[in-house]
Tab-separated table of C-alpha atoms and ligand atoms in Angstrom:
chain	number	residue	atom	x	y	z
A	11	MET	CA	0.000	0.000	0.000
A	12	PRO	CA	1.091	3.450	-0.754
A	13	GLY	CA	3.643	5.574	1.021
A	14	GLN	CA	3.753	9.298	0.686
A	15	LEU	CA	6.136	10.882	-1.715
A	16	PRO	CA	6.955	14.562	-1.617
A	17	ARG	CA	5.832	15.370	-5.136
A	18	ASN	CA	4.958	18.988	-5.756
A	19	PRO	CA	7.618	21.688	-5.859
A	20	PRO	CA	7.450	24.131	-2.902
A	21	PRO	CA	5.532	27.399	-3.716
A	22	GLN	CA	8.660	29.582	-3.760
A	23	ARG	CA	9.984	27.467	-6.614
A	24	LEU	CA	6.840	27.896	-8.642
A	25	THR	CA	7.794	31.015	-10.632
A	26	ALA	CA	11.237	29.677	-11.370
A	27	SER	CA	9.625	26.378	-12.362
A	28	CYS	CA	7.298	28.141	-14.822
A	29	ILE	CA	10.180	29.928	-16.526
A	30	LEU	CA	12.156	26.718	-16.543
A	31	PHE	CA	9.151	24.908	-17.961
A	32	VAL	CA	8.940	27.187	-20.999
A	33	LEU	CA	12.670	27.098	-21.635
A	34	SER	CA	13.076	23.410	-21.052
A	35	ALA	CA	9.915	22.434	-22.920
A	36	ARG	CA	11.265	24.248	-26.004
A	37	ARG	CA	14.620	22.595	-25.537
A	38	GLY	CA	12.843	19.297	-24.962
A	39	LEU	CA	10.767	19.626	-28.115
A	40	ARG	CA	13.875	20.290	-30.155
A	41	SER	CA	15.596	17.208	-28.750
A	42	PHE	CA	12.442	15.164	-29.200
A	43	ARG	CA	12.227	16.142	-32.870
A	44	ALA	CA	15.913	15.473	-33.253
A	45	ALA	CA	15.403	12.046	-31.735
A	46	CYS	CA	12.582	11.261	-34.155
A	47	LYS	CA	14.621	12.513	-37.087
A	48	SER	CA	17.646	10.564	-36.048
A	49	LEU	CA	15.525	7.436	-35.855
A	50	GLY	CA	14.004	8.174	-39.270
A	51	GLU	CA	17.468	8.429	-40.678
A	52	LYS	CA	18.333	5.101	-39.053
A	53	ARG	CA	21.149	6.523	-37.008
A	54	SER	CA	22.392	4.438	-34.161
A	55	GLU	CA	19.659	3.270	-31.803
A	56	ALA	CA	21.714	4.218	-28.784
A	57	ILE	CA	21.950	7.867	-29.840
A	58	ALA	CA	18.250	8.035	-30.634
A	59	GLU	CA	17.374	6.502	-27.305
A	60	ALA	CA	19.550	8.889	-25.355
A	61	ALA	CA	17.992	11.845	-27.156
A	62	GLU	CA	14.447	10.574	-26.540
A	63	ALA	CA	15.229	9.932	-22.919
A	64	GLN	CA	16.630	13.417	-22.495
A	65	ALA	CA	13.623	14.987	-24.198
A	66	ALA	CA	11.110	13.048	-22.172
A	67	ARG	CA	12.955	13.693	-18.931
A	68	VAL	CA	12.958	17.417	-19.620
A	69	PHE	CA	9.184	17.335	-20.193
A	70	LEU	CA	8.538	15.280	-17.122
A	71	GLU	CA	10.758	17.362	-14.862
A	72	ALA	CA	9.230	20.546	-16.178
A	73	ALA	CA	5.819	19.099	-15.343
A	74	GLY	CA	6.849	18.914	-11.707
A	75	LEU	CA	8.291	15.425	-11.354
A	76	GLN	CA	11.458	14.975	-9.369
A	77	LYS	CA	14.557	14.273	-11.418
A	78	GLU	CA	14.906	10.636	-10.388
A	79	GLU	CA	11.190	9.952	-10.857
A	80	ALA	CA	11.297	11.423	-14.347
A	81	ALA	CA	14.346	9.327	-15.164
A	82	ALA	CA	12.652	6.159	-13.900
A	83	SER	CA	9.515	6.873	-15.931
A	84	VAL	CA	11.564	7.392	-19.047
A	85	ARG	CA	13.370	4.112	-18.501
A	86	TRP	CA	10.109	2.197	-18.252
A	87	PHE	CA	8.642	4.059	-21.220
A	88	LEU	CA	11.590	3.254	-23.439
A	89	GLU	CA	11.653	-0.362	-22.403
A	90	ASN	CA	7.982	-0.737	-23.290
A	91	LEU	CA	8.305	1.213	-26.497
A	92	ARG	CA	11.079	-1.138	-27.582
A	93	ARG	CA	8.869	-4.146	-26.843
A	94	SER	CA	5.824	-2.782	-28.664
A	95	SER	CA	5.755	-3.035	-32.417
A	96	THR	CA	3.663	0.085	-32.993
A	97	ALA	CA	4.584	1.954	-36.138
A	98	ASP	CA	3.372	5.268	-34.758
A	99	TRP	CA	5.700	5.165	-31.783
A	100	ARG	CA	6.295	8.935	-31.677
A	101	LYS	CA	2.628	9.657	-30.982
A	102	VAL	CA	2.454	6.911	-28.391
A	103	PHE	CA	5.569	8.133	-26.639
A	104	LYS	CA	4.413	11.738	-26.576
A	105	ASN	CA	1.038	10.693	-25.177
A	106	TRP	CA	2.753	8.700	-22.402
A	107	VAL	CA	4.960	11.635	-21.499
A	108	GLN	CA	1.985	13.987	-21.327
A	109	ARG	CA	-0.040	11.604	-19.153
A	110	ARG	CA	2.888	11.015	-16.802
A	111	GLY	CA	3.377	14.763	-16.569
A	112	LYS	CA	-0.174	15.024	-15.216
A	113	GLY	CA	0.715	12.544	-12.486
A	114	GLU	CA	-0.813	9.362	-13.925
A	115	PRO	CA	1.040	6.300	-12.577
A	116	VAL	CA	3.489	4.732	-15.045
A	117	GLN	CA	1.799	1.373	-14.469
A	118	TYR	CA	-1.586	2.608	-15.747
A	119	ILE	CA	0.020	4.275	-18.742
A	120	LEU	CA	1.855	1.126	-19.772
A	121	GLY	CA	-1.038	-1.187	-18.936
A	122	SER	CA	0.971	-4.031	-17.443
A	123	TRP	CA	3.523	-4.372	-14.673
A	124	PRO	CA	5.680	-7.092	-13.121
A	125	PHE	CA	4.610	-8.692	-9.863
A	126	HIS	CA	7.674	-10.719	-9.129
A	127	PRO	CA	6.225	-13.972	-7.745
A	128	LEU	CA	4.689	-14.391	-11.217
A	129	PRO	CA	6.713	-15.076	-14.365
A	130	MET	CA	4.473	-12.824	-16.501
A	131	GLU	CA	3.426	-9.195	-16.043
A	132	LEU	CA	-0.038	-8.490	-14.685
A	133	LEU	CA	-2.478	-6.250	-16.517
A	134	VAL	CA	-3.107	-3.033	-14.565
A	135	ARG	CA	-6.096	-0.802	-15.302
A	136	PRO	CA	-7.456	2.270	-13.539
A	137	PRO	CA	-8.896	2.518	-10.974
A	138	VAL	CA	-7.957	-0.953	-9.679
A	139	LEU	CA	-5.137	-0.794	-7.133
A	140	ILE	CA	-1.670	-1.212	-8.647
A	141	PRO	CA	0.022	-4.183	-6.939
A	142	ARG	CA	2.745	-2.986	-4.579
A	143	PRO	CA	6.210	-4.333	-3.716
A	144	GLU	CA	5.181	-4.860	-0.087
A	145	THR	CA	2.445	-7.226	-1.301
A	146	GLU	CA	5.113	-9.175	-3.186
A	147	GLU	CA	6.787	-9.564	0.216
A	148	LEU	CA	3.555	-10.805	1.764
A	149	VAL	CA	3.212	-13.441	-0.972
A	150	ASP	CA	6.852	-14.496	-0.567
A	151	ARG	CA	6.293	-14.883	3.136
A	152	ILE	CA	3.231	-17.076	2.665
A	153	ILE	CA	4.985	-19.314	0.137
A	154	LYS	CA	7.979	-19.662	2.449
A	155	HIS	CA	5.807	-20.486	5.468
A	156	TYR	CA	4.122	-23.340	3.641
A	157	GLY	CA	7.352	-24.887	2.375
A	158	ASN	CA	6.541	-28.257	0.775
A	159	CYS	CA	3.218	-28.701	2.555
A	160	HIS	CA	0.855	-26.681	0.351
A	161	PRO	CA	-2.663	-25.416	1.154
A	162	ARG	CA	-5.509	-27.036	-0.785
A	163	ARG	CA	-8.185	-24.338	-0.914
A	164	LEU	CA	-7.600	-20.634	-0.471
A	165	VAL	CA	-9.528	-17.392	-0.652
A	166	ASP	CA	-8.317	-13.848	-1.403
A	167	LEU	CA	-10.680	-11.278	0.141
A	168	GLY	CA	-10.313	-8.094	-1.944
A	169	SER	CA	-8.500	-9.532	-4.966
A	170	GLY	CA	-8.040	-6.287	-6.967
A	171	SER	CA	-5.850	-7.166	-9.968
A	172	GLY	CA	-5.582	-10.755	-8.688
A	173	ALA	CA	-1.919	-10.296	-7.761
A	174	ILE	CA	-2.039	-12.312	-4.530
A	175	VAL	CA	-4.379	-15.125	-5.476
A	176	LEU	CA	-2.754	-15.699	-8.880
A	177	SER	CA	0.734	-15.804	-7.372
A	178	LEU	CA	-0.442	-18.340	-4.807
A	179	LEU	CA	-2.108	-20.508	-7.452
A	180	HIS	CA	1.120	-20.366	-9.418
A	181	ALA	CA	3.156	-21.401	-6.346
A	182	PHE	CA	0.690	-24.096	-5.203
A	183	PRO	CA	-0.212	-25.987	-8.404
A	184	MET	CA	-2.636	-28.427	-6.725
A	185	ALA	CA	-4.647	-25.701	-4.945
A	186	THR	CA	-7.959	-24.161	-5.963
A	187	ALA	CA	-9.062	-20.669	-4.973
A	188	VAL	CA	-11.815	-18.093	-4.700
A	189	ALA	CA	-11.195	-14.384	-5.369
A	190	VAL	CA	-13.725	-11.966	-3.861
A	191	ASP	CA	-14.104	-8.253	-4.589
A	192	PRO	CA	-17.043	-5.796	-4.475
A	193	SER	CA	-15.562	-3.707	-7.314
A	194	GLU	CA	-16.698	-4.624	-10.832
A	195	ASP	CA	-13.456	-3.292	-12.296
A	196	ALA	CA	-11.429	-5.463	-9.939
A	197	VAL	CA	-13.469	-8.571	-10.741
A	198	ALA	CA	-12.979	-8.020	-14.493
A	199	LEU	CA	-9.248	-7.515	-14.025
A	200	THR	CA	-8.849	-10.605	-11.823
A	201	HIS	CA	-10.589	-12.617	-14.576
A	202	ALA	CA	-8.365	-11.162	-17.297
A	203	ASN	CA	-5.188	-11.799	-15.310
A	204	ALA	CA	-6.262	-15.337	-14.388
A	205	ALA	CA	-6.592	-16.129	-18.105
A	206	ARG	CA	-3.207	-14.526	-18.748
A	207	CYS	CA	-1.626	-16.697	-16.035
A	208	GLY	CA	-3.395	-19.845	-17.276
A	209	VAL	CA	-5.028	-20.641	-13.915
A	210	GLU	CA	-8.658	-19.749	-14.670
A	211	ASN	CA	-9.746	-23.388	-14.325
A	212	ARG	CA	-8.625	-23.364	-10.658
A	213	LEU	CA	-10.136	-19.989	-9.741
A	214	GLU	CA	-13.682	-18.842	-8.973
A	215	VAL	CA	-14.113	-15.053	-9.021
A	216	ARG	CA	-16.954	-13.605	-6.961
A	217	HIS	CA	-18.356	-10.088	-7.215
A	218	ALA	CA	-19.236	-9.421	-3.548
A	219	SER	CA	-17.998	-7.954	-0.290
A	220	SER	CA	-16.242	-10.442	1.951
A	221	LYS	CA	-19.192	-10.304	4.337
A	222	ASP	CA	-21.809	-11.152	1.683
A	223	TRP	CA	-19.650	-13.837	0.161
A	224	ALA	CA	-18.863	-15.459	3.534
A	225	SER	CA	-22.538	-15.511	4.540
A	226	MET	CA	-23.206	-17.857	1.600
A	227	SER	CA	-20.052	-19.970	1.839
A	228	SER	CA	-19.117	-23.072	3.771
A	229	ARG	CA	-16.198	-23.770	6.080
A	230	ALA	CA	-13.831	-25.048	3.431
A	231	PHE	CA	-10.670	-22.932	3.376
A	232	ASP	CA	-7.294	-23.668	4.876
A	233	LEU	CA	-5.715	-20.378	3.723
A	234	ILE	CA	-7.352	-16.947	3.899
A	235	VAL	CA	-5.436	-13.971	2.613
A	236	SER	CA	-6.325	-10.308	2.305
A	237	ASN	CA	-4.785	-6.957	1.521
A	238	PRO	CA	-7.889	-4.957	2.424
A	239	PRO	CA	-8.343	-1.187	2.258
A	240	TYR	CA	-6.625	-0.209	5.518
A	241	ILE	CA	-5.596	3.440	5.323
A	242	PRO	CA	-7.331	5.534	8.016
A	243	SER	CA	-9.691	7.988	6.260
A	244	HIS	CA	-7.901	11.064	7.624
A	245	GLU	CA	-4.680	10.004	5.822
A	246	ILE	CA	-6.302	9.860	2.364
A	247	PRO	CA	-5.993	13.600	1.552
A	248	GLY	CA	-2.244	13.434	2.299
A	249	LEU	CA	-1.491	10.573	-0.085
A	250	GLN	CA	0.695	11.312	-3.072
A	251	VAL	CA	-1.256	12.668	-6.006
A	252	ASP	CA	-0.918	9.656	-8.313
A	253	VAL	CA	-2.463	7.438	-5.645
A	254	ARG	CA	-5.137	9.889	-4.485
A	255	GLU	CA	-6.236	11.024	-7.928
A	256	PHE	CA	-5.993	7.815	-9.915
A	257	GLU	CA	-6.624	4.790	-7.689
A	258	ASP	CA	-9.985	3.638	-6.333
A	259	HIS	CA	-10.583	5.054	-2.850
A	260	GLY	CA	-12.639	1.927	-2.156
A	261	ALA	CA	-9.344	0.034	-2.347
A	262	LEU	CA	-7.550	2.398	0.017
A	263	ASP	CA	-9.881	3.870	2.625
A	264	GLY	CA	-10.335	1.601	5.632
A	265	GLY	CA	-12.617	3.933	7.605
A	266	PRO	CA	-11.865	6.105	10.647
A	267	ASP	CA	-9.093	3.913	12.084
A	268	GLY	CA	-8.434	1.863	8.940
A	269	LEU	CA	-9.975	-1.195	10.578
A	270	SER	CA	-13.489	-1.346	9.084
A	271	VAL	CA	-12.797	-3.844	6.304
A	272	ILE	CA	-10.176	-5.683	8.368
A	273	ALA	CA	-12.849	-6.413	10.996
A	274	GLU	CA	-15.180	-7.655	8.252
A	275	VAL	CA	-12.447	-9.840	6.765
A	276	LEU	CA	-11.699	-11.385	10.167
A	277	ARG	CA	-15.374	-12.171	10.733
A	278	SER	CA	-15.542	-13.736	7.271
A	279	ALA	CA	-12.394	-15.749	7.967
A	280	ARG	CA	-13.913	-17.111	11.144
A	281	ARG	CA	-16.906	-18.255	9.154
A	282	VAL	CA	-15.134	-19.978	6.269
A	283	GLY	CA	-11.816	-21.087	7.839
A	284	LEU	CA	-11.263	-24.763	8.588
A	285	PRO	CA	-9.827	-25.498	12.062
A	286	GLY	CA	-6.112	-24.690	11.882
A	287	ALA	CA	-6.534	-22.482	8.804
A	288	ARG	CA	-3.998	-19.716	8.391
A	289	ILE	CA	-4.919	-16.060	7.815
A	290	TYR	CA	-2.490	-13.569	6.339
A	291	LEU	CA	-3.333	-9.873	6.249
A	292	GLU	CA	-1.533	-6.811	5.021
A	293	VAL	CA	-2.312	-4.018	7.489
A	294	HIS	CA	-1.390	-0.430	8.319
A	295	HIS	CA	1.758	0.075	10.361
A	296	THR	CA	-0.323	1.247	13.349
A	297	HIS	CA	-2.535	-1.854	13.436
A	298	PRO	CA	-0.421	-4.597	15.048
A	299	ALA	CA	-0.188	-2.533	18.241
A	300	LEU	CA	-3.982	-2.113	18.250
A	301	PHE	CA	-4.467	-5.856	17.958
A	302	GLU	CA	-2.326	-6.338	21.049
A	303	ARG	CA	-4.364	-3.855	23.131
A	304	SER	CA	-7.443	-6.018	22.692
A	305	ASP	CA	-9.347	-4.668	25.689
A	306	GLU	CA	-9.764	-1.143	24.316
A	307	GLU	CA	-13.336	-0.063	23.836
A	308	SER	CA	-12.564	2.190	20.912
A	309	HIS	CA	-11.789	-0.843	18.795
A	310	SER	CA	-14.478	-3.105	20.162
A	311	SER	CA	-15.830	-4.096	16.732
A	312	LEU	CA	-12.380	-5.311	15.724
A	313	PHE	CA	-11.945	-7.304	18.901
A	314	ALA	CA	-15.409	-8.792	18.652
A	315	SER	CA	-14.458	-9.972	15.194
A	316	MET	CA	-11.366	-11.653	16.624
A	317	GLU	CA	-13.298	-13.876	19.031
A	318	GLY	CA	-12.713	-17.467	18.058
A	319	LEU	CA	-9.749	-16.608	15.927
A	320	ASP	CA	-7.517	-18.549	18.285
A	321	LEU	CA	-8.701	-21.531	16.265
A	322	LEU	CA	-6.954	-20.012	13.290
A	323	ASP	CA	-3.368	-19.006	12.791
A	324	THR	CA	-3.350	-15.251	12.089
A	325	GLU	CA	-0.377	-13.352	10.754
A	326	MET	CA	-0.146	-9.660	9.947
A	327	HIS	CA	2.221	-8.179	7.459
A	328	THR	CA	2.965	-4.515	7.913
A	329	PRO	CA	4.253	-2.800	4.836
A	330	CYS	CA	7.156	-0.481	5.127
A	331	MET	CA	6.382	2.845	3.484
A	332	ARG	CA	7.880	2.567	0.037
A	333	ARG	CA	7.747	4.165	-3.336
A	334	LEU	CA	5.276	2.637	-5.739
A	335	TRP	CA	7.933	1.951	-8.251
A	336	THR	CA	11.653	2.413	-8.223
A	337	ALA	CA	14.341	3.271	-10.697
B	27	SAM	C1	-5.704	-2.677	-1.225
B	27	SAM	S1	-6.667	-3.353	-2.514
B	27	SAM	C2	-5.822	-4.897	-2.731
B	27	SAM	C3	-5.886	-5.430	-4.121
B	27	SAM	C4	-4.989	-6.667	-4.353
B	27	SAM	N1	-5.344	-7.755	-3.477
B	27	SAM	C5	-3.536	-6.306	-4.137
B	27	SAM	O1	-2.949	-6.698	-3.135
B	27	SAM	O2	-2.968	-5.615	-5.001
B	27	SAM	C6	-8.132	-3.753	-1.649
B	27	SAM	C7	-9.220	-4.443	-2.463
B	27	SAM	O3	-10.280	-4.772	-1.553
B	27	SAM	C8	-11.503	-4.521	-2.174
B	27	SAM	N2	-12.531	-4.309	-1.117
B	27	SAM	C9	-13.007	-3.143	-0.615
B	27	SAM	N3	-13.946	-3.396	0.327
B	27	SAM	C10	-14.052	-4.741	0.425
B	27	SAM	C11	-14.868	-5.623	1.207
B	27	SAM	N4	-15.750	-5.157	2.083
B	27	SAM	N5	-14.722	-6.958	1.022
B	27	SAM	C12	-13.826	-7.443	0.136
B	27	SAM	N6	-13.032	-6.659	-0.629
B	27	SAM	C13	-13.133	-5.328	-0.485
B	27	SAM	C14	-11.261	-3.301	-3.063
B	27	SAM	O4	-12.218	-3.220	-4.108
B	27	SAM	C15	-9.838	-3.570	-3.541
B	27	SAM	O5	-9.825	-4.241	-4.778
């Protein structure tokens, strides 16, 4: 889940930035045209690439992105441009640069992104949450915990792109799974990614909240996993702009203390988990301490939902605050 990145230039730099923008945009355009021309003339690919990269970086920096962010975006853009066989690459590239300049996440612009437990990239589409590196860590941890003794039936509550459930199906080839999400966009993307990963025959995708799904399901799961919306509502306005403006708030906002959906997920887990089932959750960095102070009235709904969970083996994974993507 997202960390905060200082993104916008401080106000005192604004005038200087505007002047710089005009100057550098003109310079950038010239280099961009030069890059196109040099490609047209079939000059060395390395020179063309360097010129494109410089042009795009100038645009992106002028649009307010930090130097290293702009450089990282350009790297991903070029890599994808090289892989795509589009004839009209100049238009595509320019469109990407413009969208990135407005703060759109690189992942949405490119349309697919690696999630390292999987050998293929996952499709990513707005506004479904972009899978994060800390969730890769959660998946790694689960796979390591199971070792050679794999789970048989698992459920992912809040599947989003399908990153978690698809990675687990890939790691546990004899397992079957259910993916549950109340967002139509997420359900469609989980389906599309399941087909891409070739595991659709082992996955049921359900369009429902975890509560509604669990109320109609039987006690049949030995692994329950969830990366629910867990950011406390008051933190949402302070999130970096590409998270706040582009990703579904229903995937981020966990209510006043970030625990609303977590409590629901725990109640659902209690309902569908077999004795000895394991539950893995990604939670906010403030949550593990709250779970320990289980007598506090302010979190009574959470603690009520934990009753009976001693039958299950619960593990929380707290993400470190990280960038969404790195150079
Ligand atoms: C933080 S995203 C996680 C997406 C994906 N599992 C991942 O790790 O990238 C949370 C997901 O939970 C879904 N969600 C929100 N409320 C829910 C609920 N009550 N029950 C189940 N899923 C919910 C959202 O639609 C969103 O797709």
